[in-house]
PDB file of C-alpha atoms in Angstrom:
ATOM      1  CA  UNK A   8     101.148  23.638 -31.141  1.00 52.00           C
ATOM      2  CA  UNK A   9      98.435  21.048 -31.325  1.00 54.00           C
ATOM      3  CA  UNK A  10      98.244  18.905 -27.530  1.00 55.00           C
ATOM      4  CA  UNK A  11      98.091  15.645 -29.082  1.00 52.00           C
ATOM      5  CA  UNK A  12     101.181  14.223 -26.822  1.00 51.00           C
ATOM      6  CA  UNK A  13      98.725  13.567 -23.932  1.00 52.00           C
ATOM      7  CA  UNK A  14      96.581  10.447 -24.169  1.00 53.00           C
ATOM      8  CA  UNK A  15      93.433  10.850 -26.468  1.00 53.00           C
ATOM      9  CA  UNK A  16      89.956  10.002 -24.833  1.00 52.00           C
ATOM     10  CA  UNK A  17      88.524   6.871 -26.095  1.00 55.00           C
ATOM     11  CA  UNK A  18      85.445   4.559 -24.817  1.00 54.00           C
ATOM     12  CA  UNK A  19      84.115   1.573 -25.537  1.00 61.00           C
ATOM     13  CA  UNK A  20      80.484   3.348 -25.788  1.00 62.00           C
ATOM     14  CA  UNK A  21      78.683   6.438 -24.190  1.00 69.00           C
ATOM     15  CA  UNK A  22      80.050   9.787 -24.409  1.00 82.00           C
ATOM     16  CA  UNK A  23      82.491  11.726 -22.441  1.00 91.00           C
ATOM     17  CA  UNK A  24      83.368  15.112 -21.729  1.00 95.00           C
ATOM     18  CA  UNK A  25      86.981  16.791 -22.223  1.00 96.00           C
ATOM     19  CA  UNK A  26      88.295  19.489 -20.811  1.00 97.00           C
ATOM     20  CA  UNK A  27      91.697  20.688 -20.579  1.00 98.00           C
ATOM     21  CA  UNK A  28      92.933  23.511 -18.381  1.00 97.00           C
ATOM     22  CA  UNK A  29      94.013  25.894 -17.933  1.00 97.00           C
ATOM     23  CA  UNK A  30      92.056  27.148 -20.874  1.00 96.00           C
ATOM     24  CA  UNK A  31      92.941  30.627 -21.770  1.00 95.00           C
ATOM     25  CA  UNK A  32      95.843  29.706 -24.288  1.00 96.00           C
ATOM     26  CA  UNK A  33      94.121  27.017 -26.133  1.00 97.00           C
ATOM     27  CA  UNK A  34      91.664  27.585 -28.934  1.00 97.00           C
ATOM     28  CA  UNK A  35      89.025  25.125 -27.597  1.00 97.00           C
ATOM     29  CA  UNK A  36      89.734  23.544 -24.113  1.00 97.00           C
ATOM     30  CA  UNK A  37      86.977  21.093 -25.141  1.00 96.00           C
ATOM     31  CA  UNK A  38      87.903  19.353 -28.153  1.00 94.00           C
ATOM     32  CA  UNK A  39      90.509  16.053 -27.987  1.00 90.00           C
ATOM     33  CA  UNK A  40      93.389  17.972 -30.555  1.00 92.00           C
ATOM     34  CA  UNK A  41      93.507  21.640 -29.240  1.00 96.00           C
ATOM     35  CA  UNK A  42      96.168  23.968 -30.523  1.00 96.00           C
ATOM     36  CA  UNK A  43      98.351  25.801 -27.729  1.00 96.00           C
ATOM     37  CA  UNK A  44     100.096  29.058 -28.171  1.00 95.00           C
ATOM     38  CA  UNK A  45     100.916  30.187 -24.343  1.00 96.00           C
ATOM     39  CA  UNK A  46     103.414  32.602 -23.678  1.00 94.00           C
ATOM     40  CA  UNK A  47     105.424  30.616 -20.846  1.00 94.00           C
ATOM     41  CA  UNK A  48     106.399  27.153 -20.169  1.00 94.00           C
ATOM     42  CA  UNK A  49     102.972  25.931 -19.265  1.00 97.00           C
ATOM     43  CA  UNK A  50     101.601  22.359 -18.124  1.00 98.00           C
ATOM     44  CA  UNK A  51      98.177  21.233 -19.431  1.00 97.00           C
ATOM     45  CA  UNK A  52      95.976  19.007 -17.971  1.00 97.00           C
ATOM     46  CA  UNK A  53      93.359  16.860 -19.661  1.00 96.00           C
ATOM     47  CA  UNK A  54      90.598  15.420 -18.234  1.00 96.00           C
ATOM     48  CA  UNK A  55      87.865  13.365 -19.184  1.00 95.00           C
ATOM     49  CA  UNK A  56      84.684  11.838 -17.948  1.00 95.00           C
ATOM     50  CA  UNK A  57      82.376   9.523 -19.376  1.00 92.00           C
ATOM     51  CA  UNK A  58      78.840   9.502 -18.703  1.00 89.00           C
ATOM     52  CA  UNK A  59      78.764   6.826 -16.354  1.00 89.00           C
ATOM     53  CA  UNK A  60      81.121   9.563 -13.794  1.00 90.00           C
ATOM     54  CA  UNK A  61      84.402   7.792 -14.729  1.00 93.00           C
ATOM     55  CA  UNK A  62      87.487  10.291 -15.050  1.00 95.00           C
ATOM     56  CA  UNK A  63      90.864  10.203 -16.098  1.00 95.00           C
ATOM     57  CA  UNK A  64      93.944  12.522 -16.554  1.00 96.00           C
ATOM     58  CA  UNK A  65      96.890  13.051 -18.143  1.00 96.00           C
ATOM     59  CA  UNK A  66      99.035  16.173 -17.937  1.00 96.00           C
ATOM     60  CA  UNK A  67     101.461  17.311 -21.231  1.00 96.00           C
ATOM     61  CA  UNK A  68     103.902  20.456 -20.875  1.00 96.00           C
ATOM     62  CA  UNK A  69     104.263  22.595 -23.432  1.00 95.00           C
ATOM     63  CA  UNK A  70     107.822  24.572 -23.173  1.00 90.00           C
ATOM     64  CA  UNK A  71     108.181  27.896 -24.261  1.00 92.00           C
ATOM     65  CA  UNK A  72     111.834  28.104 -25.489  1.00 89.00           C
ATOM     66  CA  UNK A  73     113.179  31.745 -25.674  1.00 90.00           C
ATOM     67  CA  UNK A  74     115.186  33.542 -28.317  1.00 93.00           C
ATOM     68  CA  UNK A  75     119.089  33.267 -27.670  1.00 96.00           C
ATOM     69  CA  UNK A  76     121.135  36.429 -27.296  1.00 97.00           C
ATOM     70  CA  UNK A  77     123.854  36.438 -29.596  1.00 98.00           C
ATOM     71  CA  UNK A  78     126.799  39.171 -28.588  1.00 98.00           C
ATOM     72  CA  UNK A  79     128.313  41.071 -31.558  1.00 98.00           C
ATOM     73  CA  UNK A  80     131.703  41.547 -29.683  1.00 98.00           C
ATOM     74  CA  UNK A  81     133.731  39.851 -27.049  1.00 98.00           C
ATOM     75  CA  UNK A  82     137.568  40.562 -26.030  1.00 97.00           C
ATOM     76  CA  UNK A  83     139.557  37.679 -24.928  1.00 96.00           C
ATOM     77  CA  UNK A  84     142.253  39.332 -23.286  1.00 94.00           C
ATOM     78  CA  UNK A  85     142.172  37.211 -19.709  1.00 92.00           C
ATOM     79  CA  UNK A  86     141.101  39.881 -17.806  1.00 95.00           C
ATOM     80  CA  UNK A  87     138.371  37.787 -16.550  1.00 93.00           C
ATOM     81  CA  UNK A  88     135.542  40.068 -18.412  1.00 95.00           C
ATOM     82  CA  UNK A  89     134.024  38.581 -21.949  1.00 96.00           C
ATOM     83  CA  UNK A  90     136.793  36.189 -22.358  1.00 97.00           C
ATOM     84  CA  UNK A  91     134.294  33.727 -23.707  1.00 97.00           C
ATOM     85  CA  UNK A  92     131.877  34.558 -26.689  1.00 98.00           C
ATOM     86  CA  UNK A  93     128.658  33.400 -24.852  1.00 98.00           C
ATOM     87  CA  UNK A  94     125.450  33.250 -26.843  1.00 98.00           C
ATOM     88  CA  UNK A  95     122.323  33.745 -23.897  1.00 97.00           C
ATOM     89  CA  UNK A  96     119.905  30.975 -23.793  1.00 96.00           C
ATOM     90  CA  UNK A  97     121.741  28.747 -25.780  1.00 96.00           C
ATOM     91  CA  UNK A  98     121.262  25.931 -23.225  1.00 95.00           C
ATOM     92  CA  UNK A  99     117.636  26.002 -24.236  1.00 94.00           C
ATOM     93  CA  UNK A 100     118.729  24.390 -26.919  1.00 95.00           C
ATOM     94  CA  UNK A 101     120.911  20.940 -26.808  1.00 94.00           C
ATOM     95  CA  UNK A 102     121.012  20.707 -30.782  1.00 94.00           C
ATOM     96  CA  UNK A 103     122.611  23.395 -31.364  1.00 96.00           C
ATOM     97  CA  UNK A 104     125.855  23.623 -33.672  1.00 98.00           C
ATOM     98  CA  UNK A 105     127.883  27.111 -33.287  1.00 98.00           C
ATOM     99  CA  UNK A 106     130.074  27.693 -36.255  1.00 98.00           C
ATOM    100  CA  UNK A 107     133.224  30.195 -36.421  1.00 98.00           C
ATOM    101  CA  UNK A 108     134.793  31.420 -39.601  1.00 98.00           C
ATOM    102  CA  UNK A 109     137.253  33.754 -40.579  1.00 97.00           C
ATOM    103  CA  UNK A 110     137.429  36.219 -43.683  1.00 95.00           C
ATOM    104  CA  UNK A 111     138.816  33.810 -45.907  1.00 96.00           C
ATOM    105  CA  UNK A 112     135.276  31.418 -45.102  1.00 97.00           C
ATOM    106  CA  UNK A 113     137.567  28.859 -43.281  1.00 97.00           C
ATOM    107  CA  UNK A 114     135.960  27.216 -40.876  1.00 97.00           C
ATOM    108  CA  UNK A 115     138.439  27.766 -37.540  1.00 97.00           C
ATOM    109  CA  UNK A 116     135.609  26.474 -35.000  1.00 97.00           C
ATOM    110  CA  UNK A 117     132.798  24.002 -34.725  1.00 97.00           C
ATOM    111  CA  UNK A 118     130.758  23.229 -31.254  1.00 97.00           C
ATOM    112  CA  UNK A 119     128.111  20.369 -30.684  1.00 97.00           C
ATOM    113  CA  UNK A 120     125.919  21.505 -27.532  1.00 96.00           C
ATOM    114  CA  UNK A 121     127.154  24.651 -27.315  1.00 97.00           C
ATOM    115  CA  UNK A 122     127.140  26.340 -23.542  1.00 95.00           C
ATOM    116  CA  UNK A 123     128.954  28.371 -20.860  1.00 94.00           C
ATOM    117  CA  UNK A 124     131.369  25.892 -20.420  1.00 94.00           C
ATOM    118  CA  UNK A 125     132.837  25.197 -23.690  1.00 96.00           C
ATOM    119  CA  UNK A 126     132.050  28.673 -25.426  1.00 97.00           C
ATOM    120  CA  UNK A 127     134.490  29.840 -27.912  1.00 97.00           C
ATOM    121  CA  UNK A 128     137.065  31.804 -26.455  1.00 97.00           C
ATOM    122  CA  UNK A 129     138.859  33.285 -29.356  1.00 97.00           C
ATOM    123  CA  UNK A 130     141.952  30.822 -29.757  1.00 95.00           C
ATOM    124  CA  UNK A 131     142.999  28.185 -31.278  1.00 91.00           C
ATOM    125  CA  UNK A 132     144.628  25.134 -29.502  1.00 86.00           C
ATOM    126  CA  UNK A 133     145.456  28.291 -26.956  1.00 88.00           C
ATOM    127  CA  UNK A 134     146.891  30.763 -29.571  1.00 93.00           C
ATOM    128  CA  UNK A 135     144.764  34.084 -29.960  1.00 96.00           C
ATOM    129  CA  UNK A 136     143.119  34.725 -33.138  1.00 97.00           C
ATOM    130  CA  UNK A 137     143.935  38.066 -34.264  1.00 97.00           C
ATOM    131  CA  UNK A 138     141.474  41.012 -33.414  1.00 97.00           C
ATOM    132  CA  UNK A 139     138.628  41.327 -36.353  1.00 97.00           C
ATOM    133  CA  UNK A 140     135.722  40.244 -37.728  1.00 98.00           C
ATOM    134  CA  UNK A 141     134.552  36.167 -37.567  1.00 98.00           C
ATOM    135  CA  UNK A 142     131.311  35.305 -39.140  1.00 98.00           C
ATOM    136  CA  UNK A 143     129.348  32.847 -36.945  1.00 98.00           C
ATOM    137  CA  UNK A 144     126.285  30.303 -38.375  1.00 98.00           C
ATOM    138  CA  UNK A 145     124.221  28.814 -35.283  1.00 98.00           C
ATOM    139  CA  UNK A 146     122.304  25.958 -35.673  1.00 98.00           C
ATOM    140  CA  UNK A 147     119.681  25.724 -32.828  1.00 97.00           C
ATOM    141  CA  UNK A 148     118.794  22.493 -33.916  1.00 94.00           C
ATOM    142  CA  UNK A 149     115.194  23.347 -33.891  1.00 90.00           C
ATOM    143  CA  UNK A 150     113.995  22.969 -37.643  1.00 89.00           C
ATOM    144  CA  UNK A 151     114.130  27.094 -37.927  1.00 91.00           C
ATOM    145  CA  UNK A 152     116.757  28.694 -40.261  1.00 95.00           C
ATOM    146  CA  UNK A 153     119.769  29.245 -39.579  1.00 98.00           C
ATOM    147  CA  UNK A 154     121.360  32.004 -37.192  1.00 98.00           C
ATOM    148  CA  UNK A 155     123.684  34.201 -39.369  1.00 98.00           C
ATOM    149  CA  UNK A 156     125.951  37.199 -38.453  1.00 98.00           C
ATOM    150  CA  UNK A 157     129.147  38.779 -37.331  1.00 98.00           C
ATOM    151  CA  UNK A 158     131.109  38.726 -34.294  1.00 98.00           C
ATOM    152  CA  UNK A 159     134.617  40.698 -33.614  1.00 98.00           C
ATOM    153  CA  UNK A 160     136.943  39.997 -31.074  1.00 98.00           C
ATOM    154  CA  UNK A 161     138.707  43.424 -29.352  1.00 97.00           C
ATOM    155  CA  UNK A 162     140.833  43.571 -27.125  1.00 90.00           C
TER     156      UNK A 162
END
């Protein structure tokens, strides 16, 4: 990821010096445009100073978003236990569209902003789909392809 969200160092004459920290993720923590690849949610700081001793800052955050955990198998049986088909991490990711369809590639179930709260639980307008195979397309809503697989329902 190039840091080009924080303000760019500019000066009506004279030089200035940049530096952006912390520097051990970037590939040159003195240049205007460097390119981050940190391993965690981390918050950059860029500072500059001209040669007269001026100095400014600006701050951008770079978030790390993680992989989503997508369960093979849940078992809506109201027990309480896996009664909802819910995808880890998902809320990482606002965008995203979680697809459900059945054997015959009808689509039974479509969510906007999938999450905990309005997971798929296996039913239609409250009537059980039958046990089985579903095949499930997630769209994270990130620009990366999309999520393809199977998920069965047991009971």
């Amino acid at each position: 990821m190039i840091l080009n969200g924080a303000a760019l160092p500019s000066t009506a004459g004279g030089t200035v010096d940049i530096l952006w920290t912390p520097s051990a993720t970037l590939t040159n923590a003195t240049t205007t445009k460097p390119v981050a690849r940190p391993l965690e949610t981390t918050e950059y700081t860029l500072t500059v100073t001209t040669s007269e001793g001026c100095e400014g800052r600006d701050t951008v955050k770079v978030v790390v978003l993680e992989l989503v955990d997508i369960p093979n198998v849940f078992s809506p049986n109201g027990d309480g236990i896996h009664d909802k088909w819910l995808i880890g991490k998902v809320e990482q990711y606002p965008g995203s569209v979680v697809e459900i369809y059945n054997r015959y590639g009808t689509k039974i179930y479509e969510q906007r902003g999938y999450n905990s709260s309005n997971a798929w639980d296996g039913t239609n307008k409250g009537v059980p789909y039958p046990v089985g195979a579903y095949y499930y397309l997630i769209n994270l809503g990130n620009g990366k392809p999309v999520l393809k697989g199977v998920v069965s329902i047991v009971r």
